[in-house]
mmCIF file of C-alpha atoms in Angstrom:
data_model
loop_
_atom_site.group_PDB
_atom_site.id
_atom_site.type_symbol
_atom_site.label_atom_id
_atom_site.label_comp_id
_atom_site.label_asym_id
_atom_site.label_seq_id
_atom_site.Cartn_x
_atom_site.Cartn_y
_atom_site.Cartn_z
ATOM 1 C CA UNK A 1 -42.550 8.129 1.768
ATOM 2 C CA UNK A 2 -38.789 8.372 0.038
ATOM 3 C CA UNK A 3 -37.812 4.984 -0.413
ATOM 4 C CA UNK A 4 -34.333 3.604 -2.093
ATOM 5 C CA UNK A 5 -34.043 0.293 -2.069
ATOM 6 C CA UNK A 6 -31.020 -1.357 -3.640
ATOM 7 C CA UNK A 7 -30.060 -4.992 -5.326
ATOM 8 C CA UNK A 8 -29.263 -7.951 -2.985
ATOM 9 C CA UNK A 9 -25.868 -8.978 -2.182
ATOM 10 C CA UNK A 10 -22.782 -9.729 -4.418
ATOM 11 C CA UNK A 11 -19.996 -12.489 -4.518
ATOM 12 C CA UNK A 12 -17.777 -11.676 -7.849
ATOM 13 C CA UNK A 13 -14.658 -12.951 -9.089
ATOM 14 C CA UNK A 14 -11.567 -10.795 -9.379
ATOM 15 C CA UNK A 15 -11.581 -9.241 -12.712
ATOM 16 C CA UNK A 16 -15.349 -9.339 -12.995
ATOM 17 C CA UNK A 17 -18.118 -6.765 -12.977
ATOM 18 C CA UNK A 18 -21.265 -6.282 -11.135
ATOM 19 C CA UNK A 19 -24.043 -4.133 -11.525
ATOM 20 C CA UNK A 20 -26.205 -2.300 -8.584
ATOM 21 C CA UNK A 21 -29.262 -0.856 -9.231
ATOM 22 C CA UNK A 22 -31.335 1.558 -6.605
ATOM 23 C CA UNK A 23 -34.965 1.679 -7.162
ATOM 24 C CA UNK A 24 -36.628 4.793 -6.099
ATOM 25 C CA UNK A 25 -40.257 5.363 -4.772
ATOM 26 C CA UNK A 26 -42.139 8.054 -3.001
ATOM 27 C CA UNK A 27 -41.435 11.195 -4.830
ATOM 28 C CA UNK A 28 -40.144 12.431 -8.205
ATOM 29 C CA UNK A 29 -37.428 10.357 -9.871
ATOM 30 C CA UNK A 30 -36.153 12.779 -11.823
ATOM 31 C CA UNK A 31 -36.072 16.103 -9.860
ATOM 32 C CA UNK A 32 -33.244 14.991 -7.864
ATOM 33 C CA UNK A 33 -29.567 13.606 -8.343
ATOM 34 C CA UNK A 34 -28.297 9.803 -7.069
ATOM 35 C CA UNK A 35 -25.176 9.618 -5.795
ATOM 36 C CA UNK A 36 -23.314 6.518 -4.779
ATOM 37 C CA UNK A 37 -21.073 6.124 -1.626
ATOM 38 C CA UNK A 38 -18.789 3.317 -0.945
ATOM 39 C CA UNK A 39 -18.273 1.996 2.968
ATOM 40 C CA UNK A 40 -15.401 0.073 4.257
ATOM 41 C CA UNK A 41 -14.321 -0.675 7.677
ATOM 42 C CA UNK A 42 -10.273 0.228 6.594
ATOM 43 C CA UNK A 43 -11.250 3.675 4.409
ATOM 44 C CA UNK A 44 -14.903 4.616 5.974
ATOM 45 C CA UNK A 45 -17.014 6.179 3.698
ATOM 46 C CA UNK A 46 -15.957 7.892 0.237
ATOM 47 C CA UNK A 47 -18.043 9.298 -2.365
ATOM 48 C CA UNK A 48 -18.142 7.496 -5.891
ATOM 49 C CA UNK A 49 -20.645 10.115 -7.833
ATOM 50 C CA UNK A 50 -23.293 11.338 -8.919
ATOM 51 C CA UNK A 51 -26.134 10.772 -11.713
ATOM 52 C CA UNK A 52 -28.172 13.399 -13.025
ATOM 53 C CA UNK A 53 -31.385 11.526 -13.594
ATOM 54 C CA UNK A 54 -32.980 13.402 -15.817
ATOM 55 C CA UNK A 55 -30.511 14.253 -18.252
ATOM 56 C CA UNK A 56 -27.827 11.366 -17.411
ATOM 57 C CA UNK A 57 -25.011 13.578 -17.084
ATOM 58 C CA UNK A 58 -22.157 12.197 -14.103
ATOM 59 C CA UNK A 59 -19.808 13.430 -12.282
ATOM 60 C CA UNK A 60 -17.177 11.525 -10.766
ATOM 61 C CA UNK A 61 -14.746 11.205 -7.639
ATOM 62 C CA UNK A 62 -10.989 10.990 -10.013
ATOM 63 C CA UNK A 63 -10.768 8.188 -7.395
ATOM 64 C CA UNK A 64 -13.559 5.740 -9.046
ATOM 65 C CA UNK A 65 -12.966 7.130 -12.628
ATOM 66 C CA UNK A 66 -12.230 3.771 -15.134
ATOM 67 C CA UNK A 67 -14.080 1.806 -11.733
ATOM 68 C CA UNK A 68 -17.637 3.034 -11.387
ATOM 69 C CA UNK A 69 -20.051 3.733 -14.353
ATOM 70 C CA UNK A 70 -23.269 5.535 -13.457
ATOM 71 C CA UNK A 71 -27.099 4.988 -15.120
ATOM 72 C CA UNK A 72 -30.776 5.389 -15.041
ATOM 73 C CA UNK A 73 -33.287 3.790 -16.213
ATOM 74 C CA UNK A 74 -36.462 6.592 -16.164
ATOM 75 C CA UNK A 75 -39.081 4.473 -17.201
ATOM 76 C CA UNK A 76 -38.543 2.047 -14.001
ATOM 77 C CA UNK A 77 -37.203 5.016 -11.465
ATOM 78 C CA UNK A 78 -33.963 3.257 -11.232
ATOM 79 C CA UNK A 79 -30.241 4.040 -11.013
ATOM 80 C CA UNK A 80 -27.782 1.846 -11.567
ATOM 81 C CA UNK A 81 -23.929 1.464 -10.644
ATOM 82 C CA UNK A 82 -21.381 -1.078 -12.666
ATOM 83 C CA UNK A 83 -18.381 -1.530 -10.936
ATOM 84 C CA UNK A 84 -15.554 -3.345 -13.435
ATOM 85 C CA UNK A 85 -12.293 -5.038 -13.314
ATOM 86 C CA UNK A 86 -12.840 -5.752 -9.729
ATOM 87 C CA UNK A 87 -10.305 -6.343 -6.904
ATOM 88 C CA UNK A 88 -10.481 -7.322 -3.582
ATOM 89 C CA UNK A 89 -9.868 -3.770 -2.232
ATOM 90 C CA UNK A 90 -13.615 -3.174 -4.115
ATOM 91 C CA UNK A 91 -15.429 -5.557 -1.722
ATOM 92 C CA UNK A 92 -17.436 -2.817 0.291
ATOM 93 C CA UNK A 93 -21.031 -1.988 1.412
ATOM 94 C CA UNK A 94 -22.367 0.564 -1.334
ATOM 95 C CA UNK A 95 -24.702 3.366 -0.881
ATOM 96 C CA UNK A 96 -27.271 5.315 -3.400
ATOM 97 C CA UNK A 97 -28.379 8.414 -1.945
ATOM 98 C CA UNK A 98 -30.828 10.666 -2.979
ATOM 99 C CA UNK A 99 -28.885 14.173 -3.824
ATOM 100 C CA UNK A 100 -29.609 17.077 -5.141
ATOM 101 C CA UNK A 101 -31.372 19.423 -4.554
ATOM 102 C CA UNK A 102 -32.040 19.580 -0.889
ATOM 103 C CA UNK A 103 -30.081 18.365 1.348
ATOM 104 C CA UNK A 104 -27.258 16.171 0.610
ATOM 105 C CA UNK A 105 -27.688 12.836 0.968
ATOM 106 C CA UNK A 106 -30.840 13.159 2.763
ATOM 107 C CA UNK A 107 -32.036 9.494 1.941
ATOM 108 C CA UNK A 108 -30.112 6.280 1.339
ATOM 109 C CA UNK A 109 -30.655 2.661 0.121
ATOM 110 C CA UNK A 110 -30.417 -0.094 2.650
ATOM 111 C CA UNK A 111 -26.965 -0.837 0.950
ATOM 112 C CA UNK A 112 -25.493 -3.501 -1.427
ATOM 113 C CA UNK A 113 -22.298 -5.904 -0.221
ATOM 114 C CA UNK A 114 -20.160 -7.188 -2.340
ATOM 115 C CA UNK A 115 -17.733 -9.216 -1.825
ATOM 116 C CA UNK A 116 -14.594 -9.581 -4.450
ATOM 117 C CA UNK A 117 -13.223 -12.939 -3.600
ATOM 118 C CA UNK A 118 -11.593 -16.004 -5.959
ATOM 119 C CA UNK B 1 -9.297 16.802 -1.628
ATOM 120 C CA UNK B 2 -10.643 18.385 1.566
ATOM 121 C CA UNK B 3 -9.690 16.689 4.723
ATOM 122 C CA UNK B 4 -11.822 16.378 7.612
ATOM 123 C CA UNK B 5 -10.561 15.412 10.471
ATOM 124 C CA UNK B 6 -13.040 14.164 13.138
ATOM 125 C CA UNK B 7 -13.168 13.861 17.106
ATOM 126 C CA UNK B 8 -12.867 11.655 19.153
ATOM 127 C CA UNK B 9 -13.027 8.678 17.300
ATOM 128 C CA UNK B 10 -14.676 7.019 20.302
ATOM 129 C CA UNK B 11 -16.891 8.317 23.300
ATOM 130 C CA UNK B 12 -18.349 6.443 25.820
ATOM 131 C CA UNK B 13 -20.975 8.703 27.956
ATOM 132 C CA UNK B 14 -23.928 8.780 30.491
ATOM 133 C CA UNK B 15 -27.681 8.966 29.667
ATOM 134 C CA UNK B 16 -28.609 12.399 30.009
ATOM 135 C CA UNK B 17 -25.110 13.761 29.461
ATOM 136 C CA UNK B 18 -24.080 16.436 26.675
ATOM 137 C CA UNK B 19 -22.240 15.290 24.276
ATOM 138 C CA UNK B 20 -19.843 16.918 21.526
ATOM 139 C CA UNK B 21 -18.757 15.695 18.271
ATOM 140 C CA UNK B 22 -16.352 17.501 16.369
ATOM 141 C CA UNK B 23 -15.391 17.912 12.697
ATOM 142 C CA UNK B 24 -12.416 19.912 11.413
ATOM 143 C CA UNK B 25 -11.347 20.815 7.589
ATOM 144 C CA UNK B 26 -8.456 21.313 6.112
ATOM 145 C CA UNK B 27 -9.390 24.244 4.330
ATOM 146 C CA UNK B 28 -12.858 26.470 4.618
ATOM 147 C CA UNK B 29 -16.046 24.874 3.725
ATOM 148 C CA UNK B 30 -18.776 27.895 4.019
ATOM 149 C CA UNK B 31 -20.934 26.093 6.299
ATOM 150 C CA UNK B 32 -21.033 23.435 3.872
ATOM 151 C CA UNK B 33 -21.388 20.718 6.704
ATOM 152 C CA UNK B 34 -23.897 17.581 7.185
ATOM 153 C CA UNK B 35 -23.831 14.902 9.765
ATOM 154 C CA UNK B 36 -25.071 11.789 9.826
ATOM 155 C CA UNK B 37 -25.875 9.122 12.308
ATOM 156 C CA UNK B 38 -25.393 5.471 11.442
ATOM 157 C CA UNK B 39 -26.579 2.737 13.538
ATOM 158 C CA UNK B 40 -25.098 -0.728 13.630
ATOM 159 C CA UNK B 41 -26.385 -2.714 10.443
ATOM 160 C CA UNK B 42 -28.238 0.411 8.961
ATOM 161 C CA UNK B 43 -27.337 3.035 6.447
ATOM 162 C CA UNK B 44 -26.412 6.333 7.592
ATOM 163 C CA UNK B 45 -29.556 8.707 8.618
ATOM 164 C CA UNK B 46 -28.993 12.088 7.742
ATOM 165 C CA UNK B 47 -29.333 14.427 11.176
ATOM 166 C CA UNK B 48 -28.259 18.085 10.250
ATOM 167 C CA UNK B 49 -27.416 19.650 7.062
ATOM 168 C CA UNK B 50 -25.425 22.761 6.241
ATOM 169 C CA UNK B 51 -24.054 23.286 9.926
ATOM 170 C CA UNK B 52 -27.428 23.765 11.823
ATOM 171 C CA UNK B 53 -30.283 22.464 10.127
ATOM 172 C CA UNK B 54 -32.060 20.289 11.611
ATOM 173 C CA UNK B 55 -33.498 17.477 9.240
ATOM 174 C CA UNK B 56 -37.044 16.966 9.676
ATOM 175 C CA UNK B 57 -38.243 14.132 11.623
ATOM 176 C CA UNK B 58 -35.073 14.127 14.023
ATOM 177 C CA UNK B 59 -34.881 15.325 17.663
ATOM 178 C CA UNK B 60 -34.332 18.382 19.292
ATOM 179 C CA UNK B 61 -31.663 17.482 20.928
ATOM 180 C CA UNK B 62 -29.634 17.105 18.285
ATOM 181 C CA UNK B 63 -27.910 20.875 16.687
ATOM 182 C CA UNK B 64 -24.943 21.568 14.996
ATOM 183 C CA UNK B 65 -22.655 24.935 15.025
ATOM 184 C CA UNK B 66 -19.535 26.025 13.572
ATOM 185 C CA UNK B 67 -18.344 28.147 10.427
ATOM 186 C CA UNK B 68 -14.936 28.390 8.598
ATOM 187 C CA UNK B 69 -12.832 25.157 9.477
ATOM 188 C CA UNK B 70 -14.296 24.069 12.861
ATOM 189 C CA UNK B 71 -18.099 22.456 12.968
ATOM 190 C CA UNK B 72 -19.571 20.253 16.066
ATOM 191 C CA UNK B 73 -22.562 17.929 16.622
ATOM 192 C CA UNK B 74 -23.963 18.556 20.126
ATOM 193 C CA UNK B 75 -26.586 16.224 21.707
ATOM 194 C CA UNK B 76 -27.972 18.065 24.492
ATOM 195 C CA UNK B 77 -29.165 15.349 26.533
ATOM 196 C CA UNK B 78 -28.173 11.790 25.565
ATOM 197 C CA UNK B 79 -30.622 9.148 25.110
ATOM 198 C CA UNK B 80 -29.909 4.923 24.808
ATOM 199 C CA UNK B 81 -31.259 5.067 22.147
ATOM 200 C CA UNK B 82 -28.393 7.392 20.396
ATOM 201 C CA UNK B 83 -25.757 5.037 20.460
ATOM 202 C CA UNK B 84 -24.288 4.772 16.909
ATOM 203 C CA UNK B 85 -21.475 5.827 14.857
ATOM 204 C CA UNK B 86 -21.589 9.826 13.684
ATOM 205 C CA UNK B 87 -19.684 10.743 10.580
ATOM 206 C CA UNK B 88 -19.895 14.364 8.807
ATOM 207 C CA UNK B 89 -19.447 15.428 5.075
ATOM 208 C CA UNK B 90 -18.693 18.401 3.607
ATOM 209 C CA UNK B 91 -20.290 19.291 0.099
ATOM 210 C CA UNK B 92 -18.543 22.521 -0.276
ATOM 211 C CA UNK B 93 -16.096 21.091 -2.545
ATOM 212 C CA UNK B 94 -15.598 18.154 -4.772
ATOM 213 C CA UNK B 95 -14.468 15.396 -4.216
ATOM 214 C CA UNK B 96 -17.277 15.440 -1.484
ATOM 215 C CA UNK B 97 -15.525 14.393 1.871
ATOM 216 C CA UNK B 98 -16.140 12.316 5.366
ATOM 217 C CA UNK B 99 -14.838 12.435 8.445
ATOM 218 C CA UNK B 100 -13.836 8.527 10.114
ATOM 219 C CA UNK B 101 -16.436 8.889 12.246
ATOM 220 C CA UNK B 102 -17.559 8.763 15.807
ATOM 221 C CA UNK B 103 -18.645 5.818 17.846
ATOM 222 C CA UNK B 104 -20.693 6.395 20.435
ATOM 223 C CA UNK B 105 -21.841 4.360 23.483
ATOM 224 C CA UNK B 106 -23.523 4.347 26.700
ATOM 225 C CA UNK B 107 -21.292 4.826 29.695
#
């Protein structure tokens, strides 16, 4: 079965970065698109982006531009999210979702919190 | 960026009631239209995509309807075990969009 399961929890430092990664299992890496959502109790849920994972290309809410980076790894099935210069308004749950084609969003990691705290 | 504005943002009903959740754009989205169902602790499920597909796996009781601007969740004939938190998306645009959700509970 589709499986996405994601990195354990974060506790950064303002001005740090962290990196996410979303391990996929149960079908085809590379025939479909990860995107990443971000969840917070004040602003709900917004979309970050989306990988291509087999070519790499991204494509990027303006919103999370300079914020979010977007990878994959092929060889371990894996897609990966760096989030940079961090602030406390980036402590969220995050999302990878399998995109793509087929229904949007049709699976999702557990989620990854992290918290941006000093 | 799309809006979509959902309602109600909270709904308390009886087992076996019919329930409506609704989601309206700010512009048209073609049908474009998912929802989701997100229990407490859990990531969102996905429950219908583009308007009134049903996603494989979930109940019947669960369609969805609409076109242009106007879209709704209907559960025909609520169960305990559907309390949660609903939220749609629309994909016909970028940036992709969500509505703030609807929590549900058991009257």
């Amino acid at each position: 079965q589709v499986q996405l399961q994601q990195s354990g929890a974060e506790l950064a430092k303002p001005g740090s970065s962290v990196k996410i990664s979303c391990k996929a299992s149960g079908y085809t890496f590379t025939s479909y698109y990860i995107s990443w959502i971000k969840q917070t109790t004040g602003q709900g849920l917004e979309y970050i982006g989306y990988i291509n994972t087999g070519s790499g290309g991204t494509n990027y809410n303006e919103k999370f531009k300079g914020k979010a980076t977007l990878t994959v790894d092929k060889s371990s099935s894996t897609a990966f999210m760096q989030l940079s210069s961090l602030t406390p308004d980036d402590s969220a749950v995050y999302y990878c979702a399998r995109d793509y084609p087929g229904p949007r969003f049709a699976y999702w990691g557990q989620g990854t919190l992290v918290t941006v705290s000093s | 960026d799309i809006q979509m504005t959902q309602s109600p943002s909270f709904l308390s009903a009886s087992v076996g009631d019919r329930v409506t959740i609704n989601c309206k754009a700010s512009q048209n989205i073609n049908k474009y239209l998912n929802w989701y169902q997100q229990k407490l602790g859990e990531a969102p499920k996905l429950l219908i995509y583009n308007t009134n597909n049903l996603q494989t796996g979930i109940p019947s009781r669960f369609s969805g309807s609409g076109s242009g601007t106007d879209y709704t969740l209907t559960i025909s004939s609520l169960q305990p075990e559907d309390v949660a938190t609903y939220f749609c998306l629309q994909h016909s645009s970028r940036p992709l969009t969500f509505g703030s959700g609807t929590k549900l509970e058991i009257k």
